[in-house]
Amino acid sequence: MLRLAIVGYGNLGRGVEAAARQNKDMNLCAVFTRRDPATVILQTRDVPVLSMDALADWEDKLDVLILCGGSATDLPVMTPAIARKFNVIDSFDNHGNIPTHYAAVDAAAREGDHIAVISVGWDPGLFSINRLYGGAVLPEGKGYTFWGKGVSQGHSDAVRRIPGVADCRQYTIPVPEAMEAVRNGEDPELTTRQKHTRYCYVVAEENADKAAIETAIKTMPNYFADYDTTVEFVTAEELKRDHSGLPHGGSVIRSGVTGWNGENRQTIEYKLTLDSNPQFTASMLVATARAAVKMYDRGERGCKTVLDIAPADLSILSREEMLAQLL
Amino acid sequence: MLRLAIVGYGNLGRGVEAAARQNKDMNLCAVFTRRDPATVILQTRDVPVLSMDALADWEDKLDVLILCGGSATDLPVMTPAIARKFNVIDSFDNHGNIPTHYAAVDAAAREGDHIAVISVGWDPGLFSINRLYGGAVLPEGKGYTFWGKGVSQGHSDAVRRIPGVADCRQYTIPVPEAMEAVRNGEDPELTTRQKHTRYCYVVAEENADKAAIETAIKTMPNYFADYDTTVEFVTAEELKRDHSGLPHGGSVIRSGVTGWNGENRQTIEYKLTLDSNPQFTASMLVATARAAVKMYDRGERGCKTVLDIAPADLSILSREEMLAQLL
């Protein structure tokens, strides 16, 4: 059994707890939290909830920790700090800062003689893997990533910060015509606006200026200004009733040509349709925890990403089972 | 530059030659053939075509050989024999015999201190990888593989052996309703007949008994008896005009649930749409040749499969480029 612990018990931590239960080789040993442990009630019985200070007592009692903090401020500090003492996995998803995070975690993990896998999930994660496979197999081609239809938590949060907004749920929606053009092998050049639209369900505070809110959303740089955005005002009850889930998904498509004169078109599409974004990320984190321990046991150290993990290491199956059932 | 050679110059060998040209780090050094080398004309200028006997002179002059023989009789002999002297890649695709082939190649490669990667392509190959990822990430779920629409060369050959048949092109077609049920998360139990249909374009010899041919096809065990099969007689000209390509493809779908009570459905679909089956297989062989050499240089020996290869090893990109562009 693999001795696993969770650090941070929000949506993602709860997802890891549930995913660990689906894998017979996983033994959840502890949950560490920055909150008062007495206030945290797990789904699992008989697993201790402990403060971060208690981590020091657990060296040699855990094979791997899954860090379920946020990418903005938690993980840049937490992952290097904990990687000095333990094998760790995180889901750092701030794409632009991955090289910096990688360098910090690599130095810490090597210093502590541990292994750390960063940026695990579906994007970055399984989508990254598929961007790599697509480019390696079809070098004369173009790669595209479409997201959605799904809830973007970062964009929802951005709208909530606008004065007069009580709540918001923002959906990212791929443009069907753009996806069709890619699937048809047209290799289109697509602007940000041509790839995705955004749809905001907004609960306004009483007497708020709805026209001002709508303008503030649609003109917000980076988040909305480059997109065709629709704003729909709903009641708090409607938002809760119709939009309380966290669905997401998307497609990584590689379209390329092969043959002496590039005469044949080949298309690869990897598509995710997810009812729960955090739970799917959690499932990938748990499979990656298994791989990290196998790699650590073989002597691998330092920071890795999903691109460095042989598929076989993610699986609970034996080599014989893989050869007979999967290959 | 990676020094590459091809063994066997049919559809697949020609595909490898074209794929190697698409990769800047590949240097095709020689093609080995069992035919009279004087009769083999390559697409590439200035690359020697040599008899199999000449292979012995090329030790230490090649980094890896891609073996483009058939799975029925060529590769079971060829791959172990050549793996004693060289690093090799093959596309052995007889699923049931993979464990036996693996054992033979592993022993030979270890004896010769080389690395060999077997069963490379898309199924076995990229489809195997996706069956593994799907099962590892969604352990509470079901996996499905659909093939087509595409030409099955094995089934076309089987029809050609029927008396009175001059030529045939057989298409394997997935049943759309079955794929929709899987995508909808219905977890159906599907019989062979419910998953795929078969369509045969047959050129009959003059005065052949067409009714007898149709019966012989539809009742052929293993190949057709378990399927709904349609037989359409066409002229040799029509077959050549409309069915001379080798398109193929298919989907690997994993549908599973996550959450403490399995309350959320998650679906992964990996889909290939290929104008040329052999050229796509060839493209995967070439990317795998790159990975094999990297692994050999790190000291790995013996027989591997695509499941043992970290995605990063397939890529021509540097670690820095991968972190910045792919992850």
XYZ file of C-alpha atoms in Angstrom:
654
model
C 0.000 0.000 0.000
C 1.112 3.484 -0.862
C 1.005 5.841 2.131
C -0.635 9.045 0.939
C -1.423 12.374 2.575
C -3.367 15.415 1.389
C -2.307 18.989 2.123
C -5.245 21.400 1.832
C -8.870 20.330 2.045
C -10.956 22.330 -0.435
C -12.711 21.071 -3.583
C -9.480 19.553 -4.882
C -8.489 17.931 -1.578
C -11.932 16.380 -1.236
C -11.585 15.084 -4.803
C -8.234 13.485 -3.970
C -9.779 11.834 -0.920
C -12.525 10.304 -3.097
C -10.107 9.323 -5.883
C -7.756 7.605 -3.440
C -10.669 5.420 -2.307
C -11.127 4.245 -5.926
C -7.557 2.880 -6.041
C -6.914 -0.309 -4.097
C -3.216 0.417 -3.601
C -3.763 3.806 -1.919
C -3.883 4.300 1.830
C -4.870 7.814 2.865
C -2.976 8.343 6.127
C -3.552 12.007 7.007
C -4.930 15.354 5.883
C -2.982 18.514 6.729
C -4.701 21.891 6.814
C -3.945 25.530 7.582
C -7.380 25.866 9.137
C -8.164 24.782 12.691
C -8.124 20.959 12.258
C -11.090 20.642 14.632
C -13.264 22.463 12.061
C -12.423 20.126 9.168
C -14.705 17.101 8.784
C -13.499 14.488 6.284
C -15.618 12.132 4.212
C -13.362 9.261 5.375
C -13.598 7.914 8.938
C -10.527 7.385 11.095
C -8.107 9.555 9.107
C -6.498 12.282 11.229
C -6.812 15.965 10.300
C -3.663 17.754 11.425
C -2.174 21.224 11.410
C 0.689 22.032 9.065
C 3.057 22.110 12.050
C 2.454 18.386 12.556
C 4.027 17.603 9.135
C 7.478 17.452 10.716
C 6.426 14.368 12.710
C 5.470 12.447 9.568
C 8.822 12.104 7.820
C 9.350 8.426 6.935
C 5.665 7.734 7.580
C 4.437 8.861 4.146
C 5.376 7.857 0.600
C 3.909 10.916 -1.103
C 1.893 14.087 -0.387
C -0.615 15.638 -2.758
C -0.573 19.410 -2.380
C -4.010 20.909 -2.983
C -3.251 24.607 -2.617
C -3.869 27.395 -5.101
C -1.418 28.318 -7.847
C -1.473 32.059 -7.241
C 0.132 32.225 -3.812
C 0.058 28.800 -2.063
C 1.998 26.411 -4.291
C 4.954 28.672 -5.231
C 5.874 28.614 -1.526
C 4.387 25.319 -0.378
C 5.711 22.937 -3.035
C 9.437 23.769 -2.672
C 9.152 23.891 1.142
C 7.499 20.472 1.439
C 9.563 18.888 -1.378
C 12.617 19.270 0.861
C 11.137 16.712 3.262
C 8.695 14.596 1.223
C 7.828 13.343 -2.239
C 5.124 15.677 -3.518
C 2.648 16.201 -6.362
C 1.015 19.522 -7.188
C -1.390 20.907 -9.779
C 0.348 24.250 -10.376
C -1.545 25.633 -13.375
C -0.188 29.116 -13.980
C 1.220 28.237 -17.420
C 3.458 31.273 -17.793
C 5.204 30.675 -14.475
C 5.846 26.946 -14.871
C 9.571 27.312 -15.754
C 10.158 29.396 -12.602
C 8.172 27.014 -10.413
C 9.996 24.047 -11.962
C 13.405 25.513 -11.124
C 12.468 26.282 -7.507
C 10.926 22.854 -6.900
C 13.784 21.026 -8.642
C 16.390 22.681 -6.420
C 14.407 21.935 -3.263
C 13.621 18.316 -4.143
C 17.234 17.561 -5.064
C 18.435 19.193 -1.859
C 16.090 16.939 0.112
C 16.750 13.851 -2.077
C 13.066 13.641 -3.055
C 10.936 13.573 -6.172
C 8.301 16.186 -7.009
C 5.845 16.213 -9.910
C 4.367 19.609 -10.721
C 1.540 20.855 -12.913
C -0.491 17.649 -12.810
C -4.108 17.605 -13.922
C -5.651 17.990 -17.357
C -4.346 21.390 -18.501
C -1.535 21.439 -17.630
C -1.477 17.645 -17.539
C -3.221 15.262 -19.923
C -3.647 18.076 -22.465
C 0.103 18.803 -22.271
C 0.846 15.124 -22.913
C -1.396 15.174 -25.954
C 0.141 18.376 -27.305
C 3.482 16.586 -27.064
C 2.355 13.319 -28.695
C 0.655 15.254 -31.491
C 3.719 17.320 -32.282
C 6.089 14.353 -32.073
C 4.018 12.129 -34.375
C 2.895 14.813 -36.825
C 5.777 17.324 -36.980
C 4.386 18.876 -40.185
C 1.177 20.095 -38.659
C -0.573 22.503 -36.345
C -1.820 22.026 -32.812
C -4.901 23.572 -31.253
C -6.367 23.553 -27.757
C -10.030 24.380 -27.188
C -11.520 24.667 -23.705
C -15.092 24.128 -22.630
C -17.917 24.195 -22.495
C -17.063 24.677 -18.852
C -16.853 26.882 -15.822
C -13.729 29.005 -15.509
C -13.230 29.672 -11.809
C -10.649 32.384 -12.443
C -13.018 34.314 -14.719
C -15.933 33.824 -12.327
C -13.796 35.245 -9.525
C -12.775 38.227 -11.673
C -16.423 39.153 -12.243
C -17.237 38.777 -8.538
C -14.712 41.504 -7.765
C -16.714 44.084 -9.792
C -18.684 46.468 -7.545
C -22.377 45.546 -7.492
C -21.815 41.862 -8.336
C -23.023 39.432 -5.660
C -22.075 36.240 -7.519
C -21.121 34.949 -10.967
C -20.572 31.767 -12.878
C -18.576 32.179 -16.115
C -18.646 29.583 -18.917
C -15.937 29.303 -21.552
C -17.398 27.999 -24.806
C -15.398 26.897 -27.866
C -16.588 28.265 -31.212
C -18.031 25.276 -33.121
C -17.065 26.668 -36.543
C -13.434 27.032 -35.457
C -13.316 23.437 -34.199
C -14.882 22.192 -37.423
C -12.334 24.057 -39.535
C -9.522 22.455 -37.527
C -11.060 18.977 -37.756
C -11.476 19.465 -41.504
C -7.766 20.039 -41.873
C -8.060 23.670 -42.895
C -5.192 24.687 -40.540
C -6.874 28.021 -39.750
C -5.093 30.917 -38.075
C -7.449 31.748 -35.230
C -7.548 34.856 -33.066
C -8.530 34.624 -29.400
C -12.010 35.883 -30.328
C -12.425 33.266 -33.047
C -11.623 30.345 -30.749
C -13.809 30.903 -27.678
C -16.787 32.896 -26.466
C -17.587 33.693 -22.823
C -20.946 33.597 -21.090
C -21.504 35.107 -17.635
C -24.455 34.394 -15.357
C -24.371 37.286 -12.920
C -26.280 37.899 -9.691
C -26.412 41.669 -9.118
C -26.704 43.253 -5.719
C -29.955 45.111 -5.010
C -30.127 48.441 -6.873
C -26.821 47.784 -8.629
C -26.240 49.457 -11.995
C -26.564 46.464 -14.328
C -25.485 48.366 -17.410
C -22.308 49.459 -15.637
C -21.610 45.866 -14.530
C -22.064 44.593 -18.073
C -19.678 47.204 -19.439
C -17.137 46.491 -16.706
C -17.181 42.786 -17.596
C -17.014 43.162 -21.358
C -14.140 45.636 -21.277
C -12.028 43.876 -18.623
C -8.519 43.444 -20.095
C -7.082 39.907 -20.457
C -10.206 38.277 -19.024
C -12.961 39.467 -21.391
C -11.957 42.341 -23.696
C -10.572 40.009 -26.378
C -13.700 37.809 -26.434
C -17.317 38.029 -27.495
C -18.935 37.978 -24.074
C -22.593 37.596 -23.163
C -23.839 38.772 -19.769
C -27.100 37.421 -18.380
C -28.464 38.548 -15.020
C -30.073 35.827 -12.926
C -31.301 35.507 -9.350
C -29.223 33.881 -6.639
C -31.715 31.003 -6.634
C -31.374 30.471 -10.381
C -27.592 30.500 -10.142
C -27.659 27.909 -7.401
C -30.256 25.749 -9.142
C -28.782 25.753 -12.658
C -25.074 26.460 -12.247
C -23.766 24.916 -9.046
C -21.614 22.266 -10.767
C -18.070 22.684 -12.013
C -18.203 21.015 -15.434
C -15.379 21.555 -17.893
C -13.469 19.887 -20.692
C -12.121 20.630 -24.098
C -10.125 19.222 -26.987
C -6.488 19.064 -28.032
C -6.372 18.646 -31.793
C -3.317 18.013 -33.960
C -3.792 18.146 -37.699
C -0.869 17.343 -39.962
C 0.246 15.797 -43.199
C 2.390 12.789 -44.039
C 3.826 11.284 -47.206
C 6.644 12.244 -49.488
C 4.674 15.242 -50.766
C 2.502 15.772 -47.696
C -0.342 14.175 -49.626
C -2.207 12.594 -46.700
C -4.004 14.413 -43.891
C -3.904 12.887 -40.398
C -5.915 14.229 -37.463
C -5.640 13.427 -33.761
C -8.243 14.680 -31.294
C -8.131 14.224 -27.522
C -11.401 15.270 -25.937
C -12.467 15.551 -22.301
C -16.078 15.942 -21.177
C -16.040 16.459 -17.422
C -18.905 16.794 -14.970
C -16.429 17.851 -12.288
C -13.225 19.655 -13.113
C -11.658 19.402 -9.602
C -12.499 15.708 -9.221
C -10.953 14.834 -12.581
C -7.828 16.808 -11.692
C -7.781 14.912 -8.391
C -7.977 11.560 -10.205
C -4.940 12.461 -12.309
C -3.094 13.605 -9.157
C -3.658 10.226 -7.493
C -2.488 8.215 -10.534
C 0.572 10.452 -10.693
C 1.278 9.860 -6.994
C 1.577 6.145 -7.823
C 4.007 6.919 -10.654
C 6.090 9.240 -8.470
C 6.618 6.542 -5.856
C 7.629 3.968 -8.501
C 10.107 6.461 -9.968
C 11.446 7.395 -6.505
C 11.961 3.700 -5.739
C 14.016 3.417 -8.950
C 16.228 6.267 -7.773
C 14.779 9.213 -9.659
C 15.045 12.562 -7.885
C 14.231 16.207 -8.502
C 11.322 17.898 -10.241
C 9.369 16.081 -12.960
C 6.317 16.895 -15.031
C 3.705 14.638 -16.601
C 5.843 14.656 -19.757
C 8.576 12.767 -17.884
C 6.351 9.916 -16.704
C 6.144 6.682 -18.689
C 2.463 5.719 -18.985
C 3.105 2.322 -17.360
C 4.132 4.015 -14.109
C 0.628 5.496 -13.728
C -1.068 2.109 -13.828
C -1.933 -0.271 -11.018
C -1.598 -3.190 -13.467
C 1.415 -5.514 -13.632
C 3.578 -5.647 -16.748
C 1.985 -8.975 -17.701
C -1.512 -7.520 -17.391
C -0.560 -4.488 -19.468
C 0.926 -6.616 -22.257
C -2.117 -8.879 -22.352
C -4.938 -6.374 -21.748
C -3.874 -2.914 -22.880
C -1.290 -3.147 -25.596
C 21.830 13.508 -35.975
C 20.312 10.116 -35.318
C 21.579 7.457 -37.727
C 18.530 5.513 -38.906
C 18.020 2.526 -41.197
C 14.899 0.863 -42.574
C 14.531 -2.902 -42.956
C 11.844 -3.787 -45.506
C 10.610 -1.392 -48.167
C 6.849 -1.822 -48.648
C 4.074 0.661 -47.767
C 5.342 0.961 -44.210
C 9.013 1.320 -45.156
C 8.164 4.040 -47.664
C 6.155 5.767 -44.925
C 9.146 5.663 -42.571
C 11.350 7.138 -45.282
C 8.914 10.054 -45.713
C 8.437 10.518 -41.954
C 12.179 10.588 -41.326
C 12.456 13.477 -43.785
C 9.957 15.458 -41.659
C 12.235 15.241 -38.600
C 15.331 17.434 -38.637
C 17.278 15.161 -36.291
C 16.914 12.035 -38.439
C 19.505 10.881 -40.945
C 18.338 7.935 -43.057
C 21.573 6.030 -43.732
C 20.470 2.818 -45.471
C 17.543 0.634 -46.508
C 17.893 -3.139 -46.207
C 15.714 -5.458 -48.268
C 15.212 -9.167 -48.921
C 14.511 -8.373 -52.565
C 17.269 -7.832 -55.099
C 18.518 -4.353 -54.036
C 18.943 -3.348 -57.665
C 15.153 -3.555 -58.121
C 14.332 -1.230 -55.214
C 14.115 2.474 -56.065
C 13.887 4.815 -53.079
C 12.201 8.205 -52.943
C 15.385 9.599 -51.352
C 18.514 10.180 -53.432
C 21.932 8.945 -52.322
C 20.767 6.436 -49.717
C 22.080 2.906 -50.363
C 19.716 -0.049 -50.786
C 21.431 -3.166 -49.455
C 20.768 -6.857 -49.030
C 20.099 -8.240 -45.573
C 23.541 -9.878 -45.616
C 25.128 -6.428 -45.614
C 23.639 -5.655 -42.174
C 26.650 -7.259 -40.481
C 28.892 -4.500 -41.881
C 26.794 -1.767 -40.268
C 27.297 -2.453 -36.581
C 28.393 0.793 -34.866
C 27.300 2.755 -37.939
C 23.608 2.949 -36.999
C 21.795 4.180 -33.896
C 18.506 2.410 -34.577
C 16.752 0.271 -37.206
C 13.038 0.397 -37.968
C 11.817 -3.060 -38.955
C 9.012 -2.866 -41.518
C 8.163 -6.534 -41.916
C 4.809 -8.261 -41.433
C 3.591 -9.499 -38.060
C 2.505 -12.947 -39.241
C 5.869 -14.438 -40.171
C 8.549 -11.725 -40.601
C 8.801 -9.939 -37.264
C 8.671 -12.958 -34.908
C 11.977 -14.044 -36.471
C 13.431 -10.747 -37.641
C 13.053 -8.625 -34.498
C 14.875 -10.955 -32.071
C 17.581 -11.739 -34.646
C 18.367 -8.082 -35.380
C 17.920 -6.934 -31.751
C 21.025 -8.984 -30.883
C 23.128 -6.572 -32.956
C 21.203 -3.284 -33.138
C 18.639 -1.109 -31.392
C 15.347 -1.824 -33.155
C 11.720 -0.696 -33.391
C 8.913 -2.823 -34.805
C 5.158 -2.533 -35.325
C 4.220 -6.103 -34.330
C 0.423 -5.947 -34.193
C -0.779 -9.475 -33.508
C -2.321 -8.557 -30.132
C -2.709 -12.085 -28.817
C 0.943 -12.943 -29.417
C 2.489 -9.816 -27.917
C 3.546 -11.469 -24.622
C 5.397 -14.212 -26.537
C 7.017 -11.738 -28.918
C 7.973 -9.521 -25.976
C 9.734 -12.398 -24.193
C 11.701 -13.423 -27.286
C 12.779 -9.873 -28.124
C 13.640 -9.059 -24.507
C 15.980 -12.042 -24.224
C 17.691 -11.221 -27.532
C 18.095 -7.511 -26.839
C 19.529 -8.117 -23.371
C 21.921 -10.717 -24.768
C 23.141 -8.157 -27.296
C 23.063 -5.228 -24.819
C 20.555 -3.347 -26.969
C 17.126 -1.767 -26.663
C 14.095 -2.855 -28.678
C 10.642 -1.290 -28.782
C 7.882 -3.545 -30.096
C 4.268 -3.047 -31.168
C 4.638 0.621 -32.105
C 1.966 2.377 -34.165
C -1.571 3.352 -33.283
C -3.160 0.036 -32.289
C -1.089 -1.345 -30.695
C 0.547 1.990 -29.946
C -1.179 5.305 -29.303
C -4.473 3.505 -28.643
C -2.726 1.295 -26.051
C -1.331 4.392 -24.344
C -4.805 5.888 -24.184
C -6.365 2.698 -22.840
C -3.755 2.881 -20.078
C -4.228 6.584 -19.262
C -8.007 6.119 -19.239
C -7.898 3.201 -16.834
C -5.331 4.835 -14.559
C -7.212 8.126 -14.257
C -10.751 6.698 -14.146
C -10.438 3.328 -12.378
C -14.208 3.173 -11.792
C -15.184 3.086 -15.426
C -15.293 1.178 -18.672
C -13.038 1.381 -21.702
C -14.042 0.959 -25.321
C -12.115 0.844 -28.582
C -13.871 1.489 -31.887
C -12.095 1.112 -35.218
C -12.878 2.827 -38.495
C -14.211 3.896 -40.727
C -11.200 2.366 -42.421
C -9.707 -0.308 -44.592
C -8.754 -3.520 -42.839
C -5.989 -5.114 -44.881
C -6.286 -8.453 -43.083
C -9.990 -8.714 -43.874
C -9.457 -7.583 -47.470
C -6.836 -10.323 -47.867
C -9.171 -12.938 -46.380
C -11.827 -12.141 -48.990
C -9.264 -12.233 -51.805
C -8.520 -15.875 -50.937
C -12.140 -16.900 -51.721
C -12.412 -18.683 -55.117
C -13.850 -16.384 -57.753
C -12.690 -13.162 -56.048
C -10.291 -11.064 -58.122
C -9.911 -8.223 -55.610
C -11.490 -6.746 -52.488
C -11.372 -3.742 -50.231
C -12.978 -4.242 -46.809
C -14.072 -1.334 -44.601
C -14.594 -1.648 -40.863
C -17.277 0.789 -39.693
C -18.127 1.594 -36.065
C -21.839 1.548 -35.205
C -22.792 5.190 -34.504
C -25.484 4.268 -31.943
C -22.956 2.243 -29.927
C -20.473 5.124 -29.876
C -23.202 7.544 -28.810
C -24.285 5.264 -25.957
C -20.678 5.126 -24.733
C -20.220 8.897 -25.053
C -23.481 9.416 -23.147
C -22.094 7.463 -20.217
C -24.531 4.549 -20.562
C -21.719 1.987 -20.022
C -23.319 -0.440 -22.499
C -22.350 -4.090 -22.777
C -21.702 -4.444 -26.499
C -21.396 -7.607 -28.553
C -19.025 -7.759 -31.508
C -21.999 -7.273 -33.823
C -23.198 -4.206 -31.937
C -19.840 -2.421 -32.137
C -18.829 -2.648 -35.808
C -20.216 -3.462 -39.225
C -18.197 -4.601 -42.237
C -18.535 -3.504 -45.842
C -16.823 -5.346 -48.703
C -16.284 -3.973 -52.190
C -15.584 -7.085 -54.236
C -14.352 -7.529 -57.794
C -15.533 -10.945 -59.018
C -13.753 -12.948 -61.677
C -15.612 -13.409 -64.944
C -18.481 -15.910 -64.616
C -17.877 -16.302 -60.882
C -20.833 -17.337 -58.702
C -21.537 -14.063 -56.901
C -24.112 -15.551 -54.561
C -21.610 -18.177 -53.456
C -18.942 -15.511 -52.885
C -21.339 -13.445 -50.792
C -22.241 -16.467 -48.671
C -18.593 -17.437 -48.262
C -17.769 -13.945 -47.002
C -20.712 -13.565 -44.636
C -20.196 -16.962 -42.998
C -16.411 -16.814 -42.671
C -15.574 -17.536 -39.015
C -13.672 -14.926 -36.971
C -13.477 -12.495 -39.880
C -17.155 -11.927 -40.796
C -19.574 -14.407 -39.189
C -19.979 -12.338 -36.003
C -20.684 -9.093 -37.901
C -23.408 -7.607 -40.063
C -21.582 -7.601 -43.374
C -22.577 -5.956 -46.632
C -21.116 -7.187 -49.902
C -21.156 -4.945 -52.970
C -19.757 -6.094 -56.292
C -17.881 -3.456 -58.251
C -15.661 -3.406 -61.312
C -11.881 -3.379 -61.074
C -11.973 0.192 -62.408
C -14.413 1.311 -59.706
C -12.319 -0.324 -56.986
C -9.213 1.443 -58.207
C -10.947 4.784 -58.657
C -12.878 4.904 -55.374
C -10.981 2.688 -52.960
C -7.268 2.862 -53.615
C -6.379 4.686 -50.385
C -5.701 3.131 -46.999
C -7.689 5.379 -44.643
C -8.351 4.257 -41.098
C -8.831 5.540 -37.591
C -11.046 5.035 -34.599
C -11.651 6.065 -31.019
C -10.542 4.941 -27.583
C -13.176 6.044 -25.086
C -13.029 5.798 -21.307
C -16.166 6.648 -19.387
C -16.077 6.630 -15.616
C -17.345 8.236 -12.451
C -15.652 10.201 -9.669
C -16.717 11.612 -6.327
C -17.445 10.083 -2.950
C -20.644 8.478 -4.293
C -19.611 8.247 -7.947
C -21.858 11.233 -8.598
C -19.938 12.791 -11.484
C -19.457 11.332 -14.956
C -16.121 11.923 -16.725
C -15.459 10.961 -20.340
C -12.173 10.794 -22.244
C -12.127 10.233 -26.005
C -9.009 9.812 -28.139
C -9.876 9.899 -31.824
C -7.776 9.325 -34.937
C -8.901 10.226 -38.466
C -6.239 8.963 -40.856
C -5.955 9.334 -44.604
C -3.109 6.834 -44.594
C -2.854 4.086 -42.017
C 0.702 2.949 -42.925
C 2.081 6.511 -43.043
C 0.663 7.334 -39.615
C 2.115 4.126 -38.186
C 5.424 5.111 -39.792
C 5.306 8.545 -38.143
C 4.886 6.940 -34.721
C 7.749 4.524 -35.497
C 10.099 7.425 -36.257
C 9.197 9.355 -33.082
C 9.731 6.145 -31.117
C 13.132 5.636 -32.737
C 14.158 8.976 -31.225
C 12.915 7.882 -27.801
C 14.693 4.529 -28.040
C 18.037 6.179 -28.695
C 17.590 8.588 -25.774
C 16.720 5.665 -23.493
C 19.642 3.589 -24.794
C 21.992 6.500 -24.120
C 20.724 6.593 -20.519
C 21.573 2.907 -20.144
C 18.195 1.253 -20.691
C 18.312 -2.197 -22.271
C 15.937 -4.984 -23.266
C 12.458 -4.939 -24.760
C 10.151 -1.967 -24.186
C 6.698 -1.021 -25.399
C 5.097 2.362 -25.959
C 3.779 2.134 -22.394
C 7.365 2.311 -21.087
C 8.286 5.512 -22.916
C 7.994 8.880 -21.182
C 6.310 11.295 -23.609
C 9.255 13.724 -23.417
C 11.553 11.129 -24.992
C 9.459 11.169 -28.186
C 9.915 14.897 -28.717
C 12.574 16.789 -30.603
C 12.090 19.747 -28.245
C 14.426 20.623 -25.377
C 13.195 20.492 -21.777
C 13.028 24.293 -21.707
C 10.910 24.363 -24.875
C 8.569 21.713 -23.498
C 8.069 23.574 -20.217
C 7.388 26.840 -21.998
C 5.407 25.635 -25.034
C 3.665 22.357 -24.240
C 3.014 22.050 -20.550
